[in-house]
XYZ file of C-alpha atoms in Angstrom:
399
model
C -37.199 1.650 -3.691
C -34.098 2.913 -1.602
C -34.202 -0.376 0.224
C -33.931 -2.460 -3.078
C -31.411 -0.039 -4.438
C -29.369 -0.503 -0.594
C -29.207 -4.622 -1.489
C -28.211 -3.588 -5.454
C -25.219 -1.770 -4.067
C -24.525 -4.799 -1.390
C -24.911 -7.368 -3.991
C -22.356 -5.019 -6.444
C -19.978 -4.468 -3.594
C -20.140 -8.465 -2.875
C -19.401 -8.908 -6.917
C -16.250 -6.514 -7.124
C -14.646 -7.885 -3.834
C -14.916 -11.562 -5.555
C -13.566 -10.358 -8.910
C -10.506 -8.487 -6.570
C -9.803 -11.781 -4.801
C -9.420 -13.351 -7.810
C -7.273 -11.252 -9.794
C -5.298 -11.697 -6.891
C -4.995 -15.935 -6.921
C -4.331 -15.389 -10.773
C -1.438 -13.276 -10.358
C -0.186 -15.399 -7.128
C -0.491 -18.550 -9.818
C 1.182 -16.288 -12.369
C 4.349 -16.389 -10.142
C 4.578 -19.584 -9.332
C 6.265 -22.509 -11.662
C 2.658 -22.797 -13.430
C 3.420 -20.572 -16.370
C 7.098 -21.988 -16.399
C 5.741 -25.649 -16.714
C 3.023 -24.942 -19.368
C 3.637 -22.061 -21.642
C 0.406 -21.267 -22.528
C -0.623 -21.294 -18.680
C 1.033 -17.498 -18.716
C -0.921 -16.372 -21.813
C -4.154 -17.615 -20.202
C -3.785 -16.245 -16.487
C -2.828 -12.635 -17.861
C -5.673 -12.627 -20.438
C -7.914 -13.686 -17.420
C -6.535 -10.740 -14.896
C -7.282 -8.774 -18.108
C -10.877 -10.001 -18.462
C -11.622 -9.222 -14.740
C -10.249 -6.258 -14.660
C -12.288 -4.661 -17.155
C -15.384 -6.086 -15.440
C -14.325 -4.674 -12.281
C -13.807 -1.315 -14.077
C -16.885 -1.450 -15.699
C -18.903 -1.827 -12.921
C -18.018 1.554 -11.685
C -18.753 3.713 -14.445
C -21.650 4.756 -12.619
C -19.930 6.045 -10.033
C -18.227 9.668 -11.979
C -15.312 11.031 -11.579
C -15.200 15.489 -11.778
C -13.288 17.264 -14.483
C -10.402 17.412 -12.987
C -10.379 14.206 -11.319
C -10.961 12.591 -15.111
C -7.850 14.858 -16.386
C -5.611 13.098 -13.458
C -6.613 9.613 -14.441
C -6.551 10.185 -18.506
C -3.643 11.605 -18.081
C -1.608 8.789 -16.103
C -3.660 6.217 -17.762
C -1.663 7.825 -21.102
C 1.363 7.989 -19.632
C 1.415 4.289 -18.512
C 0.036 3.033 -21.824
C 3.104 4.535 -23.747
C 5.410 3.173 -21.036
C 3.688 -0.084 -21.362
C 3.911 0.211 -25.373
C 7.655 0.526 -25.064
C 8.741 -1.617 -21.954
C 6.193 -4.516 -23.052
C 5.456 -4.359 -19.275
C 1.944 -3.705 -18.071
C 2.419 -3.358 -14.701
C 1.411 0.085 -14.143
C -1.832 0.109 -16.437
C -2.691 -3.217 -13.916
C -2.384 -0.861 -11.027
C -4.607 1.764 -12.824
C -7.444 -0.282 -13.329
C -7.283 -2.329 -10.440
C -6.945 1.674 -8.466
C -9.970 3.007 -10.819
C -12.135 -0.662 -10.481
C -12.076 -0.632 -6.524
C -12.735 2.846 -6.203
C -16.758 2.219 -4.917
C -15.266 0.245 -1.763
C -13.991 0.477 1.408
C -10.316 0.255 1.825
C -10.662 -2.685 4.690
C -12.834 -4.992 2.022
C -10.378 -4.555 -0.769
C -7.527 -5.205 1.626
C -9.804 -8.530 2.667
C -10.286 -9.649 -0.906
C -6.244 -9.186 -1.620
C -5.661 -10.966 1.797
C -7.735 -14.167 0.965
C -6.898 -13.933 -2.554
C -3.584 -14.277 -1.767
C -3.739 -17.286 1.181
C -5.592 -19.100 -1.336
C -2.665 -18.693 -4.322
C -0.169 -19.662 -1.860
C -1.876 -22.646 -0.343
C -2.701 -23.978 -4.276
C 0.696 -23.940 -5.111
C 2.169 -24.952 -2.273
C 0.025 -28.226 -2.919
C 0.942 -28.074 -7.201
C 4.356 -28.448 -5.414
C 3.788 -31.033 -3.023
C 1.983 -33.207 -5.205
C 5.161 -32.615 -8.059
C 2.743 -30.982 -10.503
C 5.269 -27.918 -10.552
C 9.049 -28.628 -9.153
C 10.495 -27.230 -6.159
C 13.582 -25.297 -8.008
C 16.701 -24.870 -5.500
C 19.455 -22.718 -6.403
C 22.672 -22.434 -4.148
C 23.827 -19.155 -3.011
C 27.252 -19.209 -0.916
C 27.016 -22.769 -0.355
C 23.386 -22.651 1.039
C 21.132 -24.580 -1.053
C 17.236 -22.186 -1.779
C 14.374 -24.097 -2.356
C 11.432 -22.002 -3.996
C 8.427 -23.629 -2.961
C 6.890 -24.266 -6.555
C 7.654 -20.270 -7.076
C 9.373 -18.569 -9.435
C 12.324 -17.907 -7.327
C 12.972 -18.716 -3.355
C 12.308 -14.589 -2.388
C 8.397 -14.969 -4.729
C 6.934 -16.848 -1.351
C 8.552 -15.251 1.536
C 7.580 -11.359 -0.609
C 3.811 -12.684 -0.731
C 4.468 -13.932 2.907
C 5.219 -10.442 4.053
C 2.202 -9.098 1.889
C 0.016 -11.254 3.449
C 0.590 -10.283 6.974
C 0.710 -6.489 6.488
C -3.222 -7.278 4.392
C -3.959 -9.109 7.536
C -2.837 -6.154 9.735
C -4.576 -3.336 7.463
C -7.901 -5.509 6.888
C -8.123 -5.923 10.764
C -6.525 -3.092 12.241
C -9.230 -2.789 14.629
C -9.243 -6.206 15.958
C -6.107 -8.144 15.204
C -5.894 -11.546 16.796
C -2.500 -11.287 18.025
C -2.230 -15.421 18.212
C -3.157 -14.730 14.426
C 0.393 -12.386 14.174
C 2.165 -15.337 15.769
C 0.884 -17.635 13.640
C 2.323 -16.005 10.407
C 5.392 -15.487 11.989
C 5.585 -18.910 12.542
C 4.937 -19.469 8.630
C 7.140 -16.808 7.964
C 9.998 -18.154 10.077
C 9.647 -22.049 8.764
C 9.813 -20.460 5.271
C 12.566 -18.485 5.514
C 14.850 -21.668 6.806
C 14.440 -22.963 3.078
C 14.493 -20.251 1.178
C 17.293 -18.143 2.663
C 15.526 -15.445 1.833
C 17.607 -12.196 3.846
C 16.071 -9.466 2.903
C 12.485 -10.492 4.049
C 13.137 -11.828 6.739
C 14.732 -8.489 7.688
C 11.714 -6.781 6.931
C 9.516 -9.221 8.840
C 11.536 -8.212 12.038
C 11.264 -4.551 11.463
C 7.555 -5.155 10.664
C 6.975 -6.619 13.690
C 9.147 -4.135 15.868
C 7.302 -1.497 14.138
C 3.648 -3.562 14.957
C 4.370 -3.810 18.637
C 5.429 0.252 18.812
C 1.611 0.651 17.248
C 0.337 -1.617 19.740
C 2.024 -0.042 22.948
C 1.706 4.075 21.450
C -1.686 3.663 19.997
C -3.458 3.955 23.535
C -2.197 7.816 23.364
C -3.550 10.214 20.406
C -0.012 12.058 21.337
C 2.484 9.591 20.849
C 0.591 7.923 17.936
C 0.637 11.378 15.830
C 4.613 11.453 16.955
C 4.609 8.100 15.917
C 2.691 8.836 12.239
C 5.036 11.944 11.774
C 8.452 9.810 11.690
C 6.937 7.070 9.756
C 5.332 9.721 7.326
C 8.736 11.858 7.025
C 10.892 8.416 7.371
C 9.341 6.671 4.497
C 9.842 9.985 1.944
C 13.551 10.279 2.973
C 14.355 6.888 2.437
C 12.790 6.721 -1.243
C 14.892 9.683 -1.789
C 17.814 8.519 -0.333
C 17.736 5.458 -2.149
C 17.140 6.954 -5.531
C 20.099 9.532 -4.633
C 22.208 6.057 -4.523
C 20.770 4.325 -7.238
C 22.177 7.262 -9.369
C 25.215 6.903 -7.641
C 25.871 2.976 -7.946
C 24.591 3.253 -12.027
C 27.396 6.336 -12.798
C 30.333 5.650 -10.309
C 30.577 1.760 -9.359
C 33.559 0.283 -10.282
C 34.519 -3.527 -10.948
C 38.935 -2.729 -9.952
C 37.736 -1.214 -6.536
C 38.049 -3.687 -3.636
C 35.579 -1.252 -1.725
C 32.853 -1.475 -4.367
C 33.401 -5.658 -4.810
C 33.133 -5.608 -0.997
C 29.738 -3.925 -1.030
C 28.685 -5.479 -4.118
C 28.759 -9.098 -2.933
C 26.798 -7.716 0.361
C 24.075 -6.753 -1.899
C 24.103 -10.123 -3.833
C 25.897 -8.474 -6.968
C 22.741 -5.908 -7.326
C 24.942 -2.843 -7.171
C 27.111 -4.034 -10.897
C 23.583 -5.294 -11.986
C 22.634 -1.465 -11.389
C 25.845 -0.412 -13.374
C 25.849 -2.445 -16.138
C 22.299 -2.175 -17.172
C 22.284 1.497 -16.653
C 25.708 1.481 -19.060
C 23.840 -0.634 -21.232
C 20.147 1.277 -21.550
C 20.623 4.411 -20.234
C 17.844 6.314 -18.497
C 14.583 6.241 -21.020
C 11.843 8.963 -21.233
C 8.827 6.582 -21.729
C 10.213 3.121 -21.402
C 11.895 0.855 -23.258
C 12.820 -3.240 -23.641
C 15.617 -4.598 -21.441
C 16.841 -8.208 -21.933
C 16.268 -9.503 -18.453
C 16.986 -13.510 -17.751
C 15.948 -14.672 -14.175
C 18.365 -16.604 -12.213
C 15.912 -19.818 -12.675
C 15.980 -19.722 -16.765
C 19.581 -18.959 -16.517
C 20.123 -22.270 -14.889
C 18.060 -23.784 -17.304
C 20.205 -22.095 -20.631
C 23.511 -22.625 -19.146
C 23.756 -18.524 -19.165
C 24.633 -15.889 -16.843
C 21.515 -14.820 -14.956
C 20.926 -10.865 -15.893
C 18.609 -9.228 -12.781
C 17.685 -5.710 -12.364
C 16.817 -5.988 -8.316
C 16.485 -2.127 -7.384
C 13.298 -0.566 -8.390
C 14.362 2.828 -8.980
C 16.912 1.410 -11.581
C 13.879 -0.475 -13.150
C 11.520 2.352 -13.397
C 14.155 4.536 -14.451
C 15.719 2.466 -17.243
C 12.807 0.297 -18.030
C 9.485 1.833 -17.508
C 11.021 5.631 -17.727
C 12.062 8.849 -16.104
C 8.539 10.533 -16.218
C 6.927 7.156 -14.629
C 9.562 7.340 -11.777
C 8.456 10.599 -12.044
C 4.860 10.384 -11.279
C 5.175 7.114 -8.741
C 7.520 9.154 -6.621
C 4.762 12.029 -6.373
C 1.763 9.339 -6.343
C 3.641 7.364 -3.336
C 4.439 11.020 -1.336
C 0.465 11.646 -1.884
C -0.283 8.540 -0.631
C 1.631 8.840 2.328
C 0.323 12.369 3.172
C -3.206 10.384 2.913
C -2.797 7.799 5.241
C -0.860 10.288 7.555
C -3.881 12.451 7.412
C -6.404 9.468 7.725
C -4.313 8.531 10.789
C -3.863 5.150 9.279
C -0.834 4.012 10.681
C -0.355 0.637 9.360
C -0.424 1.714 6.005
C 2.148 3.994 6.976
C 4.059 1.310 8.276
C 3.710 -0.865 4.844
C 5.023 2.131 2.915
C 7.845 2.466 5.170
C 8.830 -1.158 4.387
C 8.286 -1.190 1.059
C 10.499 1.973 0.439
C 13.184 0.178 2.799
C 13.258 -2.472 0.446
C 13.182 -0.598 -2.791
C 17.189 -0.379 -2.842
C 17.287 -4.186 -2.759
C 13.919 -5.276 -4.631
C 11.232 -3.781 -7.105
C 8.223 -4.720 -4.987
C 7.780 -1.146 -3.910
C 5.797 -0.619 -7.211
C 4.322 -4.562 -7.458
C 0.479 -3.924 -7.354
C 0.313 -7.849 -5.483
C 2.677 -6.712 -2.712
C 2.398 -3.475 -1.917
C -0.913 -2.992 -0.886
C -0.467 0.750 -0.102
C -0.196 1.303 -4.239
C -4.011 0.326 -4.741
C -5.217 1.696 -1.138
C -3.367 4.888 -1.750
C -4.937 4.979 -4.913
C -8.341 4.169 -3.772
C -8.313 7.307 -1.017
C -7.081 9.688 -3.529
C -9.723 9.309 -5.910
C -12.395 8.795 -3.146
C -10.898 12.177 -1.367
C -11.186 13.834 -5.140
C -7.683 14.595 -4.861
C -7.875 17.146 -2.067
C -5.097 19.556 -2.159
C -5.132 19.491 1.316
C -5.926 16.165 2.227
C -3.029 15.361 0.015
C -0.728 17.225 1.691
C -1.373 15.609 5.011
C -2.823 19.150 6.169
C -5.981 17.960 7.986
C -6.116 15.539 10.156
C -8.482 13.069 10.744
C -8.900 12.728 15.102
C -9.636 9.320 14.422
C -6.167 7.324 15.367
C -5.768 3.903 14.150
């Protein structure tokens, strides 16, 4: 009976890792110029993510959660709701259930399913593009011309580009193909030369910097933990820091001061973006609805494109205070986690996520950062250990 019971599990396992992998193509699709091309192809895809996500869900109710474990989740799963009820945006109740569905599984299949989920979304629209069932949108940014690749803007590819590499690195930790690496950053690098995309391609260098430190320290249990330690304590000051100048940029930037203009057009115009919608909104409690107009639709209207690209300002103004709040807390737990798992590419991932979170909101997208779903995934399967949680104990394993 145990044996039948062992293939019933396999055969469940088999089912959820499908339904992750293609939550994941939908919301790649989702991104693209699909949606954009057929307005009811937006409707459909979230409806569908919706769908599967309940199954996925579903299929773990057998699996219990402890008093205070269920408390934890109700209680977030509240919060997001009513942030979700006021910003219109269900990100966050996405990254619940996706958290809460792939709780029965290992964190190296999930990160699987997301990484072939995702190679498969990229490849289909990079052939809806080259076959001119979606355009190839280029915008022109200090005289060099973007293309995005059938996306919805030219940084959509090069973000699930960098995704897709640090999957690959956390689904294979144990036995990356480095001709594999090179291979991406081959991808990567072609990319990049038409869509001008800075900021990732920053991130891909650190990435790999940081992926060749792993690869020489992680012979030596001494240097890795050294290693772990500045990653872990690097990745919490920078989301602090960055926060401490988000707050900064949204009460004291101002348009008559050359130094300001000077830094504002390094950022691309993302520090008055900061100002004026935080002059606009204000800081909400639980969310509320922003008027946002990408840079794409603003093209297409003849209007000024209105972009909130720092994803403290976002949660703060649009998804509210007590979700920056909790993310904050939930991102520091999930650190401590992989610190005391002694999984250091996860650690990396956070680090580059919060490095970009002054410059970009994909620090909180469930589709990029991987370490929101795996963080997630060890909490709940750790039952929220104090201690564990705290990166107290340490797992000898180093990897």
């Amino acid at each position: 009976m145990n044996e039948i019971y062992t293939e019933q599990q396999k055969l469940k396992f088999k089912i959820q890792e499908l339904l992750i992998g293609i939550i994941f193509i939908l919301q790649v699709l989702n991104n693209s110029q699909l949606p954009v091309q057929y307005e009811t192809m937006s409707i459909f895809i979230r409806i569908m993510i919706f769908i599967l996500l309940l199954f996925l869900f579903i299929g773990t109710l057998t699996m219990t959660f402890d008093i205070r474990e269920m408390v934890i989740v109700l209680s977030i799963g509240i919060l997001f709701f009513l942030s979700y009820h006021n910003s219109g945006n269900e990100m966050f109740l996405v990254t619940l259930l996706l958290i809460a569905g792939s709780r029965e599984l290992n964190i190296q299949s999930i990160a699987r399913s997301m990484l072939f989920g995702q190679i498969i979304g990229v490849t289909v629209v990079f052939f809806l593009m080259l076959f001119s069932i979606i355009p190839n949108v280029q915008t022109v940014r200090l005289e060099a011309v973007r293309y995005s690749l059938g996306f919805l803007n030219p940084n959509t590819i090069s973000s699930y580009l960098l995704a897709i590499i640090i999957k690959y690195s956390v689904a294979y930790r144990e036995k990356m193909d480095i001709k594999i690496i090179i291979l991406l950053n081959i991808i990567i690098l072609v990319t990049v030369r038409f869509t001008d995309s800075r900021t990732n391609l920053i991130l891909f260098l650190i990435f790999d910097f940081l992926l060749l430190f792993y690869f020489i320290l992680k012979r030596s249990k001494k240097n890795m933990e050294f290693y772990n330690i500045l990653l872990k304590r690097g990745t919490k000051l920078t989301v602090l820091f960055s926060i401490a100048l988000t707050w900064l940029v949204g009460k004291y930037f101002y348009f008559g001061s050359s130094f300001w203009l000077t830094l504002n057009k390094l950022f691309s115009a993302r520090l008055s973006s900061i100002y004026s919608f935080q002059q606009q909104y204000g800081y909400s409690v639980f969310g509320q609805k922003i008027d946002k107009i990408s840079g794409y639709m603003a093209d297409q209207l003849g209007m000024s494109a209105k972009i909130l690209d720092n994803a403290y300002a976002q949660l703060a103004i649009e998804y509210g205070i007590v979700v920056l709040i909790v993310f904050i807390v939930f991102y520091f737990k999930s650190i401590n986690i992989f610190f005391y798992q002694n999984i250091s590419i996860l650690l990396i991932s956070a680090f580059l996520y919060a490095l970009s979170s002054f410059n970009g909101g994909n620090i909180f997208d469930w589709d990029k950062n991987i370490t929101l779903i795996l963080g997630g995934v060890l909490l709940i399967q750790n039952g929220f250990n104090r201690e564990n949680c705290n990166g107290k104990n340490r797992n000898n394993n180093i990897s």
